[in-house]
């Protein structure tokens, strides 16, 4: 991996967050989050069309679910390398690979500036791991260098928060118990940075990608199932505070406000629960692109 000086290091806030409470929350709740996000990883892997023997990088791999799945597809004749800035999440990823004798490997690095060993790679994948770059065009200009000519990119990212009812419904229910929640800054690094299709297309084109396809994927997300609406809602509340804007809004709130907010969320989610559980619309883009052959 190439060395960088301090003045070249972007994304320091993200590095701090994902090595702090945010990364800890994702690691502690890894099983639950993986269950929730599995359909998105599956869709990404399908879009990447990985073949046995290929070499693949998983950008922002976190606790490694999609890297492990990619390694199982490319096999021991290929290579799957997960890259992430979060030491705690990578520790969990390595532990999982070790426990299952999975050949996936992991590197702690900022994907926007790292030049990872073992390339050129046939493909790059990411499940919700590419929306956090301070300088996205520079980041993808760096990433494309690690692909072979003809190499593929496939990732999933959230569309606008307003289209993701599984996130807005719990947040809106909690609002009366919380101080005003600051609206997110459009395009800022974070879960919704790639909400605008045109922006994603421009970033990838400016970085040198071709054959860019950005396809909406609308899924009814099962936030939680349960024996009764109350039980499903209780689990859905737990999940709502594991990731997403409600989790962020509750951070640093006093216990009293948290308790009041969670009671409102429980009531709301119970009111929308069906016999199948708490099932709400979720909206993503599935993005694919290619590095042109000369
Ligand atoms: C929303 S989580 C997704 C994690 C994982 N892909 C999953 O689906 O479970 C975003 C991940 O991106 C990682 N990340 C953020 N900025 C990064 C960067 N510049 N380079 C590498 N990883 C980054 C975070 O540490 C975090 O693990």
Short mmCIF file of N, CA and C in Angstrom, two decimals, residues 107-200:
data_model
loop_
_atom_site.label_atom_id
_atom_site.label_comp_id
_atom_site.label_asym_id
_atom_site.label_seq_id
_atom_site.Cartn_x
_atom_site.Cartn_y
_atom_site.Cartn_z
N UNK A 107 -8.15 -5.31 4.53
CA UNK A 107 -7.11 -4.30 4.67
C UNK A 107 -7.72 -3.05 5.29
N UNK A 108 -7.01 -2.48 6.26
CA UNK A 108 -7.47 -1.22 6.87
C UNK A 108 -6.86 -0.08 6.07
N UNK A 109 -7.70 0.62 5.33
CA UNK A 109 -7.21 1.71 4.49
C UNK A 109 -8.37 2.57 4.04
N UNK A 110 -8.07 3.82 3.70
CA UNK A 110 -9.05 4.71 3.09
C UNK A 110 -9.08 4.38 1.59
N UNK A 111 -10.20 3.81 1.15
CA UNK A 111 -10.30 3.35 -0.24
C UNK A 111 -10.15 4.49 -1.23
N UNK A 112 -10.37 5.71 -0.80
CA UNK A 112 -10.31 6.84 -1.73
C UNK A 112 -8.89 7.21 -2.11
N UNK A 113 -7.92 6.76 -1.33
CA UNK A 113 -6.52 7.12 -1.64
C UNK A 113 -5.58 5.91 -1.65
N UNK A 114 -6.05 4.76 -1.18
CA UNK A 114 -5.16 3.59 -1.08
C UNK A 114 -4.88 2.99 -2.46
N UNK A 115 -3.72 2.40 -2.62
CA UNK A 115 -3.43 1.59 -3.80
C UNK A 115 -3.16 0.19 -3.25
N UNK A 116 -4.17 -0.67 -3.34
CA UNK A 116 -4.10 -1.96 -2.65
C UNK A 116 -3.31 -2.98 -3.45
N UNK A 117 -2.55 -3.78 -2.72
CA UNK A 117 -1.75 -4.81 -3.38
C UNK A 117 -2.65 -5.94 -3.88
N UNK A 118 -2.18 -6.65 -4.89
CA UNK A 118 -2.91 -7.83 -5.36
C UNK A 118 -3.71 -7.56 -6.62
N UNK A 119 -3.63 -6.35 -7.15
CA UNK A 119 -4.37 -6.00 -8.35
C UNK A 119 -3.57 -6.33 -9.59
N UNK A 120 -4.02 -5.97 -10.78
CA UNK A 120 -5.31 -5.32 -11.00
C UNK A 120 -6.46 -6.27 -10.72
N UNK A 121 -7.58 -5.68 -10.32
CA UNK A 121 -8.74 -6.46 -9.91
C UNK A 121 -9.75 -6.55 -11.07
N UNK A 122 -10.52 -7.64 -11.07
CA UNK A 122 -11.54 -7.84 -12.11
C UNK A 122 -12.82 -7.08 -11.78
N UNK A 123 -13.05 -6.88 -10.48
CA UNK A 123 -14.33 -6.27 -10.08
C UNK A 123 -14.18 -5.56 -8.74
N UNK A 124 -15.08 -4.60 -8.54
CA UNK A 124 -15.21 -3.91 -7.25
C UNK A 124 -16.67 -3.93 -6.87
N UNK A 125 -16.94 -4.23 -5.61
CA UNK A 125 -18.33 -4.24 -5.14
C UNK A 125 -18.43 -3.37 -3.89
N UNK A 126 -19.63 -2.95 -3.56
CA UNK A 126 -19.84 -2.28 -2.27
C UNK A 126 -21.31 -2.30 -1.90
N UNK A 127 -21.56 -2.65 -0.64
CA UNK A 127 -22.92 -2.55 -0.08
C UNK A 127 -22.91 -1.35 0.86
N UNK A 128 -23.41 -0.25 0.37
CA UNK A 128 -23.56 0.97 1.16
C UNK A 128 -22.22 1.48 1.74
N UNK A 129 -21.12 1.27 1.00
CA UNK A 129 -19.81 1.69 1.53
C UNK A 129 -19.11 2.77 0.73
N UNK A 130 -19.79 3.34 -0.29
CA UNK A 130 -19.08 4.31 -1.14
C UNK A 130 -19.64 5.73 -1.05
N UNK A 131 -20.52 5.99 -0.07
CA UNK A 131 -21.18 7.31 -0.02
C UNK A 131 -20.54 8.24 1.00
N UNK A 132 -19.37 7.87 1.48
CA UNK A 132 -18.79 8.61 2.61
C UNK A 132 -17.54 9.39 2.23
N UNK A 133 -17.22 9.44 0.93
CA UNK A 133 -16.00 10.13 0.50
C UNK A 133 -16.21 11.64 0.47
N UNK A 134 -15.24 12.37 1.04
CA UNK A 134 -15.27 13.85 0.96
C UNK A 134 -15.13 14.33 -0.48
N UNK A 135 -14.30 13.60 -1.24
CA UNK A 135 -14.03 13.99 -2.63
C UNK A 135 -14.34 12.78 -3.52
N UNK A 136 -15.65 12.59 -3.83
CA UNK A 136 -16.02 11.34 -4.50
C UNK A 136 -15.40 11.15 -5.88
N UNK A 137 -15.27 12.22 -6.65
CA UNK A 137 -14.69 12.02 -7.99
C UNK A 137 -13.24 11.59 -7.88
N UNK A 138 -12.50 12.24 -6.96
CA UNK A 138 -11.11 11.84 -6.75
C UNK A 138 -11.06 10.40 -6.24
N UNK A 139 -12.00 10.03 -5.37
CA UNK A 139 -12.01 8.67 -4.83
C UNK A 139 -12.22 7.64 -5.93
N UNK A 140 -13.22 7.88 -6.79
CA UNK A 140 -13.47 6.89 -7.85
C UNK A 140 -12.37 6.93 -8.92
N UNK A 141 -11.70 8.08 -9.07
CA UNK A 141 -10.55 8.14 -9.99
C UNK A 141 -9.43 7.29 -9.46
N UNK A 142 -9.32 7.21 -8.14
CA UNK A 142 -8.32 6.33 -7.53
C UNK A 142 -8.75 4.86 -7.66
N UNK A 143 -10.02 4.60 -7.37
CA UNK A 143 -10.49 3.21 -7.39
C UNK A 143 -10.35 2.59 -8.78
N UNK A 144 -10.64 3.37 -9.82
CA UNK A 144 -10.61 2.81 -11.17
C UNK A 144 -9.20 2.36 -11.56
N UNK A 145 -8.19 2.99 -10.94
CA UNK A 145 -6.80 2.61 -11.25
C UNK A 145 -6.51 1.17 -10.82
N UNK A 146 -7.27 0.68 -9.83
CA UNK A 146 -7.00 -0.68 -9.34
C UNK A 146 -7.72 -1.75 -10.16
N UNK A 147 -8.59 -1.32 -11.09
CA UNK A 147 -9.31 -2.28 -11.94
C UNK A 147 -8.50 -2.57 -13.20
N UNK A 148 -8.62 -3.77 -13.71
CA UNK A 148 -8.03 -4.07 -15.04
C UNK A 148 -8.92 -3.43 -16.11
N UNK A 149 -8.39 -3.20 -17.30
CA UNK A 149 -9.27 -2.73 -18.38
C UNK A 149 -10.42 -3.72 -18.57
N UNK A 150 -11.62 -3.22 -18.66
CA UNK A 150 -12.81 -4.10 -18.76
C UNK A 150 -13.36 -4.50 -17.40
N UNK A 151 -12.67 -4.13 -16.33
CA UNK A 151 -13.10 -4.51 -14.97
C UNK A 151 -14.41 -3.83 -14.61
N UNK A 152 -15.18 -4.48 -13.70
CA UNK A 152 -16.54 -4.03 -13.38
C UNK A 152 -16.63 -3.41 -11.99
N UNK A 153 -17.55 -2.45 -11.88
CA UNK A 153 -17.91 -1.85 -10.60
C UNK A 153 -19.39 -2.15 -10.36
N UNK A 154 -19.75 -2.56 -9.16
CA UNK A 154 -21.18 -2.76 -8.82
C UNK A 154 -21.38 -2.37 -7.37
N UNK A 155 -22.30 -1.43 -7.13
CA UNK A 155 -22.57 -1.08 -5.74
C UNK A 155 -24.04 -0.72 -5.54
N UNK A 156 -24.45 -0.75 -4.27
CA UNK A 156 -25.80 -0.33 -3.91
C UNK A 156 -25.68 0.88 -2.97
N UNK A 157 -26.55 1.86 -3.18
CA UNK A 157 -26.56 3.05 -2.30
C UNK A 157 -28.02 3.47 -2.11
N UNK A 158 -28.27 4.23 -1.07
CA UNK A 158 -29.64 4.68 -0.80
C UNK A 158 -30.05 5.77 -1.76
N UNK A 159 -31.33 5.78 -2.15
CA UNK A 159 -31.92 6.96 -2.80
C UNK A 159 -32.29 7.94 -1.68
N UNK A 160 -33.09 8.97 -2.01
CA UNK A 160 -33.35 10.04 -1.02
C UNK A 160 -34.00 9.49 0.24
N UNK A 161 -33.72 10.16 1.35
CA UNK A 161 -34.30 9.74 2.63
C UNK A 161 -35.83 9.72 2.53
N UNK A 162 -36.42 10.72 1.85
CA UNK A 162 -37.88 10.81 1.77
C UNK A 162 -38.50 9.57 1.12
N UNK A 163 -37.73 8.89 0.27
CA UNK A 163 -38.24 7.68 -0.40
C UNK A 163 -38.07 6.44 0.47
N UNK A 164 -37.28 6.57 1.54
CA UNK A 164 -37.02 5.43 2.42
C UNK A 164 -37.88 5.53 3.67
N UNK A 165 -39.12 5.09 3.50
CA UNK A 165 -40.12 5.23 4.57
C UNK A 165 -39.70 4.46 5.83
N UNK A 166 -38.94 3.38 5.63
CA UNK A 166 -38.48 2.61 6.81
C UNK A 166 -37.57 3.46 7.68
N UNK A 167 -37.01 4.54 7.12
CA UNK A 167 -36.19 5.44 7.93
C UNK A 167 -36.99 6.65 8.40
N UNK A 168 -37.83 7.21 7.51
CA UNK A 168 -38.53 8.46 7.87
C UNK A 168 -39.67 8.22 8.87
N UNK A 169 -40.34 7.08 8.77
CA UNK A 169 -41.48 6.83 9.67
C UNK A 169 -41.06 6.82 11.14
N UNK A 170 -40.02 6.04 11.50
CA UNK A 170 -39.58 6.09 12.91
C UNK A 170 -39.05 7.46 13.31
N UNK A 171 -38.31 8.11 12.42
CA UNK A 171 -37.76 9.43 12.77
C UNK A 171 -38.87 10.43 12.99
N UNK A 172 -39.84 10.46 12.07
CA UNK A 172 -40.94 11.43 12.20
C UNK A 172 -41.76 11.18 13.46
N UNK A 173 -41.93 9.90 13.81
CA UNK A 173 -42.68 9.58 15.03
C UNK A 173 -41.96 10.11 16.27
N UNK A 174 -40.63 10.08 16.24
CA UNK A 174 -39.84 10.48 17.41
C UNK A 174 -39.73 11.99 17.58
N UNK A 175 -39.95 12.73 16.50
CA UNK A 175 -39.66 14.18 16.51
C UNK A 175 -40.26 14.94 17.70
N UNK A 176 -41.56 14.70 18.06
CA UNK A 176 -42.14 15.50 19.15
C UNK A 176 -41.37 15.39 20.46
N UNK A 177 -40.59 14.32 20.64
CA UNK A 177 -39.87 14.14 21.91
C UNK A 177 -38.42 14.64 21.83
N UNK A 178 -38.04 15.14 20.65
CA UNK A 178 -36.63 15.51 20.46
C UNK A 178 -36.48 16.98 20.07
N UNK A 179 -35.32 17.57 20.30
CA UNK A 179 -35.09 18.91 19.75
C UNK A 179 -35.11 18.82 18.22
N UNK A 180 -35.32 19.95 17.51
CA UNK A 180 -35.41 19.87 16.05
C UNK A 180 -34.20 19.14 15.45
N UNK A 181 -34.49 18.21 14.56
CA UNK A 181 -33.42 17.44 13.93
C UNK A 181 -32.95 18.23 12.70
N UNK A 182 -31.66 18.51 12.65
CA UNK A 182 -31.13 19.31 11.53
C UNK A 182 -31.31 18.54 10.23
N UNK A 183 -31.82 19.22 9.18
CA UNK A 183 -31.96 18.50 7.90
C UNK A 183 -30.58 18.15 7.35
N UNK A 184 -30.49 17.02 6.66
CA UNK A 184 -29.17 16.63 6.14
C UNK A 184 -28.79 17.55 4.98
N UNK A 185 -27.48 17.80 4.86
CA UNK A 185 -26.99 18.70 3.80
C UNK A 185 -26.94 17.89 2.49
N UNK A 186 -27.63 18.38 1.44
CA UNK A 186 -27.66 17.60 0.19
C UNK A 186 -26.24 17.30 -0.30
N UNK A 187 -26.02 16.11 -0.74
CA UNK A 187 -24.75 15.64 -1.33
C UNK A 187 -23.61 15.48 -0.32
N UNK A 188 -23.83 15.84 0.95
CA UNK A 188 -22.74 15.73 1.93
C UNK A 188 -22.40 14.25 2.15
N UNK A 189 -21.13 13.94 2.46
CA UNK A 189 -20.77 12.53 2.72
C UNK A 189 -21.70 11.94 3.78
N UNK A 190 -22.21 10.76 3.51
CA UNK A 190 -23.16 10.14 4.44
C UNK A 190 -24.09 9.24 3.65
N UNK A 191 -25.07 8.63 4.32
CA UNK A 191 -25.91 7.62 3.66
C UNK A 191 -26.61 8.11 2.40
N UNK A 192 -26.93 9.42 2.34
CA UNK A 192 -27.73 9.91 1.20
C UNK A 192 -26.91 10.71 0.18
N UNK A 193 -25.60 10.62 0.27
CA UNK A 193 -24.74 11.41 -0.64
C UNK A 193 -24.97 11.05 -2.11
N UNK A 194 -25.41 9.81 -2.36
CA UNK A 194 -25.59 9.38 -3.75
C UNK A 194 -27.08 9.25 -4.11
N UNK A 195 -27.90 10.04 -3.42
CA UNK A 195 -29.34 9.95 -3.66
C UNK A 195 -29.71 10.43 -5.06
N UNK A 196 -28.93 11.42 -5.58
CA UNK A 196 -29.29 11.98 -6.90
C UNK A 196 -28.60 11.20 -8.00
N UNK A 197 -29.43 10.60 -8.83
CA UNK A 197 -28.90 9.75 -9.91
C UNK A 197 -27.91 10.50 -10.81
N UNK A 198 -28.26 11.76 -11.14
CA UNK A 198 -27.41 12.52 -12.06
C UNK A 198 -26.03 12.75 -11.45
N UNK A 199 -26.02 12.99 -10.14
CA UNK A 199 -24.74 13.22 -9.45
C UNK A 199 -23.86 11.96 -9.52
N UNK A 200 -24.47 10.82 -9.26
CA UNK A 200 -23.72 9.56 -9.29
C UNK A 200 -23.16 9.35 -10.70
#
